[in-house]
Each structure stands twice: as structure tokens, then as C-alpha cells.
mmCIF file of C-alpha atoms in Angstrom:
data_model
loop_
_atom_site.group_PDB
_atom_site.id
_atom_site.type_symbol
_atom_site.label_atom_id
_atom_site.label_comp_id
_atom_site.label_asym_id
_atom_site.label_seq_id
_atom_site.Cartn_x
_atom_site.Cartn_y
_atom_site.Cartn_z
ATOM 1 C CA MET A 8 6.194 -8.133 22.764
ATOM 2 C CA ALA A 9 9.352 -6.388 21.595
ATOM 3 C CA THR A 10 9.066 -3.923 18.759
ATOM 4 C CA PRO A 11 10.538 -5.363 15.534
ATOM 5 C CA GLN A 12 13.971 -3.969 14.752
ATOM 6 C CA ARG A 13 14.166 -1.703 11.755
ATOM 7 C CA VAL A 14 16.775 -2.509 9.135
ATOM 8 C CA ALA A 15 19.123 0.397 8.422
ATOM 9 C CA MET A 16 18.918 1.435 4.769
ATOM 10 C CA PRO A 17 22.194 2.595 3.184
ATOM 11 C CA PRO A 18 21.879 5.651 0.948
ATOM 12 C CA GLY A 19 20.392 4.686 -2.387
ATOM 13 C CA MET A 20 19.879 1.062 -1.402
ATOM 14 C CA SER A 21 17.260 -1.175 0.128
ATOM 15 C CA PRO A 22 18.329 -3.409 3.008
ATOM 16 C CA GLY A 23 18.213 -6.693 1.108
ATOM 17 C CA ILE A 24 17.111 -10.055 2.324
ATOM 18 C CA ASP A 25 20.251 -10.858 4.345
ATOM 19 C CA ALA A 26 19.916 -7.761 6.514
ATOM 20 C CA ALA A 27 16.192 -8.371 6.884
ATOM 21 C CA GLY A 28 16.808 -11.972 7.850
ATOM 22 C CA ARG A 29 19.303 -10.972 10.537
ATOM 23 C CA ALA A 30 16.846 -8.440 11.917
ATOM 24 C CA TRP A 31 14.121 -11.033 12.171
ATOM 25 C CA HIS A 32 16.346 -13.509 13.968
ATOM 26 C CA ASP A 33 17.277 -10.755 16.407
ATOM 27 C CA CYS A 34 13.693 -10.351 17.597
ATOM 28 C CA CYS A 35 10.721 -12.581 18.304
ATOM 29 C CA ALA A 36 7.935 -11.747 15.855
ATOM 30 C CA MET A 37 4.487 -13.129 15.307
ATOM 31 C CA PRO A 38 3.900 -15.210 12.163
ATOM 32 C CA LEU A 39 2.701 -13.343 9.104
ATOM 33 C CA ARG A 40 -1.028 -13.767 8.448
ATOM 34 C CA LEU A 41 -2.009 -10.683 6.405
ATOM 35 C CA VAL A 42 -0.295 -8.531 3.784
ATOM 36 C CA ILE A 43 -1.978 -5.250 2.860
ATOM 37 C CA PHE A 44 -0.962 -3.754 -0.478
ATOM 38 C CA ASP A 45 -1.415 -0.309 -1.899
ATOM 39 C CA LEU A 46 -2.723 -0.571 -5.457
ATOM 40 C CA ASP A 47 -1.565 2.208 -7.803
ATOM 41 C CA GLY A 48 2.236 2.115 -7.988
ATOM 42 C CA THR A 49 2.502 -1.068 -5.922
ATOM 43 C CA LEU A 50 0.511 -3.901 -7.505
ATOM 44 C CA LEU A 51 -0.293 -1.808 -10.582
ATOM 45 C CA GLU A 52 2.044 0.318 -12.639
ATOM 46 C CA PRO A 53 1.499 3.979 -11.707
ATOM 47 C CA MET A 54 -1.688 4.644 -13.627
ATOM 48 C CA LEU A 55 -2.880 8.100 -12.642
ATOM 49 C CA ASP A 56 -1.386 11.368 -13.903
ATOM 50 C CA PHE A 57 -1.639 13.305 -10.659
ATOM 51 C CA ALA A 58 -0.235 16.498 -12.189
ATOM 52 C CA ALA A 59 -2.948 16.441 -14.846
ATOM 53 C CA VAL A 60 -5.640 15.807 -12.230
ATOM 54 C CA ARG A 61 -4.435 18.729 -10.119
ATOM 55 C CA ALA A 62 -4.279 20.986 -13.153
ATOM 56 C CA GLU A 63 -7.833 20.143 -14.266
ATOM 57 C CA ILE A 64 -9.213 20.614 -10.758
ATOM 58 C CA GLY A 65 -7.190 23.808 -10.310
ATOM 59 C CA LEU A 66 -4.968 22.713 -7.421
ATOM 60 C CA PRO A 67 -1.372 23.814 -6.774
ATOM 61 C CA PRO A 68 1.385 21.411 -7.853
ATOM 62 C CA ALA A 69 2.077 18.671 -5.291
ATOM 63 C CA ALA A 70 -1.043 19.465 -3.241
ATOM 64 C CA PRO A 71 -2.558 16.263 -1.774
ATOM 65 C CA ILE A 72 -5.695 15.925 -3.879
ATOM 66 C CA LEU A 73 -8.115 14.399 -1.386
ATOM 67 C CA GLU A 74 -7.040 16.711 1.420
ATOM 68 C CA ALA A 75 -7.407 19.759 -0.847
ATOM 69 C CA MET A 76 -10.861 18.604 -1.919
ATOM 70 C CA ALA A 77 -11.945 18.307 1.711
ATOM 71 C CA CYS A 78 -11.387 22.058 2.101
ATOM 72 C CA MET A 79 -13.686 22.966 -0.821
ATOM 73 C CA ASP A 80 -17.332 23.966 -0.624
ATOM 74 C CA ASP A 81 -19.989 21.465 -1.720
ATOM 75 C CA ALA A 82 -20.017 22.613 -5.346
ATOM 76 C CA GLY A 83 -16.239 22.554 -5.589
ATOM 77 C CA GLN A 84 -16.061 19.097 -4.056
ATOM 78 C CA ALA A 85 -18.666 17.744 -6.467
ATOM 79 C CA ARG A 86 -16.794 19.143 -9.471
ATOM 80 C CA ALA A 87 -13.414 17.889 -8.255
ATOM 81 C CA ARG A 88 -14.820 14.466 -7.377
ATOM 82 C CA ALA A 89 -16.298 14.086 -10.870
ATOM 83 C CA ILE A 90 -12.929 14.923 -12.433
ATOM 84 C CA LEU A 91 -11.023 12.545 -10.163
ATOM 85 C CA ASP A 92 -13.515 9.700 -10.595
ATOM 86 C CA ARG A 93 -13.431 10.047 -14.383
ATOM 87 C CA ARG A 94 -9.657 10.110 -14.582
ATOM 88 C CA GLU A 95 -9.327 7.165 -12.199
ATOM 89 C CA ALA A 96 -11.764 5.104 -14.263
ATOM 90 C CA GLU A 97 -9.878 5.927 -17.463
ATOM 91 C CA ALA A 98 -6.568 4.989 -15.856
ATOM 92 C CA ALA A 99 -7.955 1.746 -14.400
ATOM 93 C CA GLY A 100 -9.221 0.743 -17.820
ATOM 94 C CA ARG A 101 -5.730 0.872 -19.279
ATOM 95 C CA SER A 102 -3.825 -0.215 -16.161
ATOM 96 C CA GLN A 103 -1.004 -2.753 -16.225
ATOM 97 C CA LEU A 104 0.239 -5.045 -13.474
ATOM 98 C CA MET A 105 3.602 -4.369 -11.905
ATOM 99 C CA PRO A 106 6.181 -7.046 -12.779
ATOM 100 C CA GLY A 107 5.741 -9.941 -10.405
ATOM 101 C CA ALA A 108 2.432 -8.744 -8.929
ATOM 102 C CA ARG A 109 0.303 -11.717 -9.946
ATOM 103 C CA ASP A 110 2.958 -14.226 -8.866
ATOM 104 C CA LEU A 111 3.398 -12.480 -5.514
ATOM 105 C CA VAL A 112 -0.305 -12.569 -4.700
ATOM 106 C CA ALA A 113 -0.511 -16.233 -5.723
ATOM 107 C CA HIS A 114 2.594 -17.061 -3.699
ATOM 108 C CA LEU A 115 1.180 -15.512 -0.530
ATOM 109 C CA ARG A 116 -2.116 -17.314 -0.988
ATOM 110 C CA SER A 117 -0.294 -20.622 -1.452
ATOM 111 C CA ARG A 118 1.264 -20.082 1.973
ATOM 112 C CA GLY A 119 -2.088 -19.406 3.606
ATOM 113 C CA ILE A 120 -1.396 -15.686 4.033
ATOM 114 C CA LYS A 121 -4.336 -13.361 3.445
ATOM 115 C CA VAL A 122 -3.985 -10.558 0.908
ATOM 116 C CA ALA A 123 -5.810 -7.234 1.054
ATOM 117 C CA VAL A 124 -5.766 -3.858 -0.706
ATOM 118 C CA LEU A 125 -5.867 -0.402 0.857
ATOM 119 C CA THR A 126 -6.058 2.488 -1.591
ATOM 120 C CA ARG A 127 -6.943 6.168 -1.806
ATOM 121 C CA ASN A 128 -8.676 5.433 -5.129
ATOM 122 C CA SER A 129 -12.437 5.094 -5.596
ATOM 123 C CA ARG A 130 -14.311 1.803 -5.286
ATOM 124 C CA PRO A 131 -15.481 1.764 -8.948
ATOM 125 C CA SER A 132 -11.934 2.306 -10.270
ATOM 126 C CA VAL A 133 -10.511 -0.379 -7.990
ATOM 127 C CA ASP A 134 -13.177 -2.895 -8.981
ATOM 128 C CA LEU A 135 -12.525 -2.117 -12.648
ATOM 129 C CA ALA A 136 -8.783 -2.698 -12.295
ATOM 130 C CA VAL A 137 -9.304 -5.909 -10.305
ATOM 131 C CA ARG A 138 -11.684 -7.286 -12.964
ATOM 132 C CA ARG A 139 -9.348 -6.242 -15.764
ATOM 133 C CA HIS A 140 -6.496 -8.286 -14.318
ATOM 134 C CA GLY A 141 -8.488 -11.148 -12.821
ATOM 135 C CA LEU A 142 -7.178 -10.509 -9.329
ATOM 136 C CA SER A 143 -8.783 -11.673 -6.087
ATOM 137 C CA PHE A 144 -8.291 -10.333 -2.565
ATOM 138 C CA ASP A 145 -9.545 -11.338 0.846
ATOM 139 C CA ALA A 146 -10.633 -7.751 1.492
ATOM 140 C CA SER A 147 -10.188 -4.236 0.155
ATOM 141 C CA VAL A 148 -10.816 -0.727 1.428
ATOM 142 C CA THR A 149 -11.053 2.398 -0.728
ATOM 143 C CA ARG A 150 -11.633 6.062 0.060
ATOM 144 C CA ASP A 151 -15.361 5.423 -0.388
ATOM 145 C CA GLU A 152 -15.512 3.189 2.710
ATOM 146 C CA GLN A 153 -13.046 4.753 5.130
ATOM 147 C CA ASN A 154 -11.017 7.894 5.717
ATOM 148 C CA PRO A 155 -8.093 7.581 3.310
ATOM 149 C CA LYS A 156 -4.441 7.007 4.139
ATOM 150 C CA PRO A 157 -2.536 8.318 6.038
ATOM 151 C CA SER A 158 -5.433 7.639 8.393
ATOM 152 C CA PRO A 159 -4.955 4.231 10.047
ATOM 153 C CA GLU A 160 -8.693 3.493 9.851
ATOM 154 C CA GLY A 161 -8.443 1.398 6.699
ATOM 155 C CA VAL A 162 -5.662 -0.750 8.135
ATOM 156 C CA HIS A 163 -7.700 -1.415 11.269
ATOM 157 C CA ARG A 164 -10.765 -2.267 9.203
ATOM 158 C CA LEU A 165 -8.827 -4.760 7.083
ATOM 159 C CA MET A 166 -7.319 -6.413 10.156
ATOM 160 C CA ASP A 167 -10.785 -6.691 11.701
ATOM 161 C CA THR A 168 -12.173 -8.196 8.496
ATOM 162 C CA CYS A 169 -9.324 -10.676 8.152
ATOM 163 C CA GLY A 170 -9.100 -11.497 11.853
ATOM 164 C CA THR A 171 -5.480 -10.492 12.354
ATOM 165 C CA ARG A 172 -3.507 -8.427 14.833
ATOM 166 C CA PRO A 173 -0.989 -5.652 14.046
ATOM 167 C CA GLU A 174 1.982 -7.895 14.819
ATOM 168 C CA GLU A 175 0.695 -10.423 12.252
ATOM 169 C CA THR A 176 0.267 -7.823 9.499
ATOM 170 C CA ILE A 177 2.563 -6.080 7.020
ATOM 171 C CA LEU A 178 1.647 -3.143 4.774
ATOM 172 C CA VAL A 179 3.402 -2.613 1.427
ATOM 173 C CA GLY A 180 3.224 0.725 -0.395
ATOM 174 C CA ASP A 181 5.057 3.139 -2.647
ATOM 175 C CA TYR A 182 4.317 6.458 -0.940
ATOM 176 C CA ARG A 183 4.698 8.149 2.422
ATOM 177 C CA PHE A 184 0.964 7.935 3.156
ATOM 178 C CA ASP A 185 1.230 4.123 3.072
ATOM 179 C CA ILE A 186 4.073 4.061 5.559
ATOM 180 C CA GLU A 187 2.424 6.615 7.830
ATOM 181 C CA ALA A 188 -0.844 4.654 7.874
ATOM 182 C CA GLY A 189 1.070 1.504 8.738
ATOM 183 C CA ARG A 190 3.038 3.105 11.530
ATOM 184 C CA ARG A 191 -0.065 4.747 13.011
ATOM 185 C CA SER A 192 -1.842 1.387 13.082
ATOM 186 C CA GLY A 193 1.104 -0.466 14.613
ATOM 187 C CA VAL A 194 1.930 -2.754 11.677
ATOM 188 C CA ARG A 195 5.262 -3.358 9.998
ATOM 189 C CA THR A 196 5.783 -1.712 6.633
ATOM 190 C CA ILE A 197 7.709 -2.196 3.397
ATOM 191 C CA ALA A 198 8.476 0.881 1.307
ATOM 192 C CA LEU A 199 8.506 0.001 -2.394
ATOM 193 C CA ALA A 200 10.787 2.493 -4.121
ATOM 194 C CA ALA A 201 13.128 2.039 -7.062
ATOM 195 C CA GLN A 202 15.307 4.850 -5.704
ATOM 196 C CA ALA A 203 16.023 6.040 -2.176
ATOM 197 C CA LYS A 204 13.252 8.249 -0.773
ATOM 198 C CA GLU A 205 13.357 10.277 2.441
ATOM 199 C CA TRP A 206 9.965 8.919 3.590
ATOM 200 C CA ALA A 207 11.149 5.323 3.091
ATOM 201 C CA LYS A 208 13.467 5.704 6.088
ATOM 202 C CA HIS A 209 10.389 5.518 8.292
ATOM 203 C CA ALA A 210 9.426 2.062 6.971
ATOM 204 C CA THR A 211 10.430 -1.187 8.663
ATOM 205 C CA TRP A 212 12.142 -2.237 5.425
ATOM 206 C CA ALA A 213 12.605 -0.922 1.907
ATOM 207 C CA ALA A 214 12.509 -2.849 -1.373
ATOM 208 C CA CYS A 215 13.157 -1.831 -4.956
ATOM 209 C CA SER A 216 10.947 -4.477 -6.613
ATOM 210 C CA LEU A 217 8.101 -6.858 -5.855
ATOM 211 C CA ALA A 218 10.589 -9.726 -6.111
ATOM 212 C CA GLU A 219 12.470 -8.210 -3.198
ATOM 213 C CA VAL A 220 9.184 -7.617 -1.379
ATOM 214 C CA GLN A 221 8.456 -11.342 -1.724
ATOM 215 C CA ARG A 222 11.816 -12.271 -0.215
ATOM 216 C CA LEU A 223 11.196 -9.949 2.734
ATOM 217 C CA LEU A 224 7.715 -11.357 3.272
ATOM 218 C CA ASP A 225 9.017 -14.920 3.096
ATOM 219 C CA THR A 226 11.535 -14.065 5.787
ATOM 220 C CA ALA A 227 8.797 -12.547 7.947
ATOM 221 C CA ALA A 228 6.574 -15.597 7.466
ATOM 222 C CA GLN A 229 9.372 -17.889 8.647
ATOM 223 C CA SER A 230 10.247 -15.861 11.717
ATOM 224 C CA PRO A 231 9.883 -17.554 15.124
ATOM 225 C CA VAL A 232 7.124 -16.710 17.581
#
């Protein structure tokens, strides 16, 4: 099957539904059966103060937290994990949904499309946030079950659980690890970014809001086989 055409993203702009629609009519794509969402910053407002977490753990600014923790000795990992778990739980307890998140999930379900979550957060913090907002997903994978993004393992696990293939799956996220995990697993991706980001150029499409994400997903769901 032909690789889906990527939509060129003008500087500072997402491609928009018209460009996405043209791209989909230019290629034969499988119907959409599964959408995998990142959680923090995608379905939920950004809830974790990463700078504060790094500072409390003692990491350099901008260091990937989980990757830095993996290089620590056992005692250092235990201390860092306790800090991260505590801060994630606190953030989940006060988390807020992104505008349009609940409607988007409901809309996909109404079309028979499965919805899953793939996050680098812990299982307890994810479950807390899901309960807080009354959300429901067909499956979810956290760092406690699988190697975290950008590893493609979580994407493969969700596809196995939901019975879908890469060409029937789209991953939506707000950071480069989301897009890299999607590309490494062979699925199409949507970069959610209010402003142009260098990493978003590697996504299949870019969107500046969940409303735009919904329009892109609707176009994908209507594409011919």
C-alpha cells in the first residue's frame, strides 16, 4: 500500500482541513479504526511543571526526565521516582480537560472508532485524571506497562489490544516523542501545537486545536480504501 502523503505545513501554520482532504484523495488509505492520544497537553491541559520536577530531582534544564532517571543508581531512581509520582498525582488531581476533548472522544466513539491513550505518565496518575473527568477509553498504556515514548512499544501494544493495523491507526500528541513513536510504529500522526514547532514537520499533519484535530480525523475516516 502506498505511504500516505504528508501535507506541507507553511511556516507558523497547520495545513488545515482542505489541504488534508486533498492529500487523502491523492492516496488510497485504510479506514480509520483507532485513534491514540497523548494525555498531558493533548486531552488534558498541560498539568505537570516539568521545570519544577527537574529542579527537585536535580536534573539539568530540558533533560528528558525518564531517560535521565534510567541512568541513575537504584537509590537515585527510587528518590526521583517518588518525586515524579507525587508531582504527577498532585497535577492529575487538579487537571483540566483541553477545550473540545470530551466532545472529540464522544464523536469518535459515535463513529465506531476506538480511542486509546499512550502516555509517559504513571498508571496511578492517569487513572486519577480519567476518574476525575469521567473519561473512558478502549485501552491505555503508561510508562508502568511499557517502555515509554519515543519507543514504539506502546503503540504496538495498543494496536494489538484494539485489533488494528498501523494503516488503520492515527496517533495525536503535542511533543516530539509522540510523533517519533508514531513514525517508528508505522502509524500516521497529528502534531498538536498552537505555534509552529520544528518537530511537528515530521508529523503527517499538524493542528492547532482539538477542533482541527477532529476535522482531520473525520477526513481520514472518510478516505477510500
